[in-house]
Amino acid sequence: MTLPAVSLQDYIFTVAHAVDLVGLDDPWHGRRVGLLAAELAVLAGGDAASRKRFYHAGLLHDCGVSSTAVHQSLTAELEWRGADAHCQRGAALLLRCAPLAPMAELVRHHHTRWELLAASELYRSQPETALAANLVYLADRIDALSRASYADRSTLAMAPSLREQIIALSGSLFAPQWVEVFADASSREAFWLMLDSECVLDYQEEMRALDDGTVLSAEEFVAGAYLLADIIDAKSPFTAEHSLGVARLARFFASRLGLGDDRCAAIEIAGLLHDIGKLQIPDDILDSPCGLNEHDAGIMRSHSFATYMVLKRLKGAEEIARWAAWHHETPDGRGYPFHLHAGEMPLEARIIHVADLYQALAQHRPYRKAMSPEAILKLLQLRLDRHLLEPDLLALIAAEPDVVHRVAVGEAVPA
């Protein structure tokens, strides 16, 4: 197989969907910010390209957030002292993937007060970029202030006070020219009503239809997968670099089994993305220092299906989506979430399953210490005895236990 030709827009939407998982009780924040920024840009005289640019910037603005606690602070408070950290992280992530790099400065400054931004070197050298970043900030804060009204549909009742609050921040938090556009637009009920989740979803599909056909190169797709893996692994200090370790180990297994370079690269990508659904798991469950109760275990088991729901929208990468989502399936049909049997699981999915299991055991977790190669091999043998593991993959591990362990924990790169 060859790596799929994934559209840039589909990839951006996938990142946005992944980041919005972190919102838990509000999975629409990024998409509402995109809508608001795009519509205000159009009302200010922006063209179709400007509309798309601001929509994409809104979708990606919180890509530096993986923690549910941080997300709740950012969407519940007008200004938050720790906000700049996720701006810096988000900008650094975007700079690592060339097609997204032009939006890095917008993300970097989407919590910078206008009175500071207007006096900055960025404004002196790139005034349009500074203004664009401030429009994303304005859209972000409109949604944050409106958040409490979505559950009981009281947005119109709250709109006058929200409008006054934002207008009062002209010149301090927000550029006067953007506040002027907002003041005019927000005097209409339609401005506030379009923030309903159904309208946000319709807007997303409208924007999806405007795809210009830009496709990621193979190198850009891999870079984009690593970007997503960094977002995933930042979710918890106990799973930091887990996705990278699974990807390394899965590629190592695939190479040892004689699979071609493109197939190995596709398996590596599936390894990088397999835990994307964990972004929706609350921090306290993921970092629990003891065993999970039935309720929390049920929430945890939802993550692989969430991975499937995020990745299946990446057109052309449907196979990779399935391999990634099936990482908790077992040959006996007792895995989850689809309860596949051995004959239904392709080799790639079986590789991801074993790589995920091994790497997790080799890594320190809040409820246990990292296990030695010998202890892991014994545990895997027990799983083989219960028909929960592929004999060929266990044989690979048994043949080179020390090498496999070093690959899993990042101490060696396979030749």
Phi, psi and omega in degrees: 000160173248157178297140184291152175272098184265133180288146178301318182294318177300321180295315179300317179296325179293316176300316181298316180297318179298313182295322180292340174301329183297337184291343178056276183275357180214082185273021184240004188303308182299320182287328174290321178297319176300315179299310182298314181297317181295315182292320177294324177297318179295318180295336178274002178104008180291151180270187182298321179295321178295318179301313181293320180301314182287328177296314180295321179297320177295320178299323188263356193300330181256027182295346177275004182252123174238343184269133177295326180295316178296316180301317181295322178294318183292329182263358182251345185236145179296310175231140182228130188301327182269011188296328187295334182299315182287335175294315179297314181297316180299316179297318179297321178296314183295327180293342181277350180236105192311315182295339181263349185303324180299343180265001185298316181293327178295318178289320181302326187245022183280006168232021179267126178303144181297323181297333175276319182294321181295338179260007187270164175296326178301317180292322180293323184266328182221071184300325180294323178293318178298317178295321179297317178299321181290330176293321176297320178299314180299312180300319180298316182284328174302314181292319180299317181289333182274348191306318184295342185270350187289321186297317182256011176058040180259021186302314181295325179293324181275343188305314182302316180289322177296319180298315179297319181298317181288318179300324180293344182265008177298128179092338178258287177280323190234148179295134182306324183293326177286323179295325178297316178296316179299316183301320179291311184295320187282358175283351179257139179300326183301327180301318183278325182291335180287355178276356174300142186302325179295320177293322179297319178294318177299319180295320178300315180293325176297317179290324178300324181291346181267013180306128182271003176088005178297129185244140175287138171290167178303318181295320180291324178296317177296315179299321178295324177293320177294324176299313179297321178299323178295322177296316181297311186288342176283354181300322184212141176295339182275345176246011179304127179072009177297313181299320179295319179295318178297318180298315178300312185291320179297319179293322178300311179300315182299319179294316179296333178275002175082019179286152182291166185301315182294322179292321176298319180294321179294320177295320177301316179297317177300321177296320179297326189257359190298331184256022182299331178293343179291347177297337180272355181278128179304145183305319186291334176284315182296326183258015182299130182279359180225177180299151182275142173285176186299320180298309182291326178295324177296319176297317180298320182293346180285346191293326182288328175291322176299322175303314180298316183295325178287311189280337183293341178280353180276090188300133182097341182248028184298322178297314179300321178300316180292315179304316182294317185287340184266021187286351174249013173279150180231155185301338182273001178082007182258008176282191181216159008263356186258349181056050177287153173258169186308317183292344180266350183260116177293162181305320183300317180293323179293324177296314180298320180302311183290320179297318179296314181297312183296312184296321179297320180291331181278356186247144177295136176232160185297337184258359177194161176277162175299143182265152179284162176305320181295317181292321179295318181298319179297316180296319179294326177296320177297322177293323176298318179299333180263013178062034179257005187213155178275128180302320182298322181286323176295324179297322177300315181294316181295330181287329183221060187300319182290320179295313179303317182295318180295322177297316183299323184260004174083021179268353179205147176255126183298142179285000000 
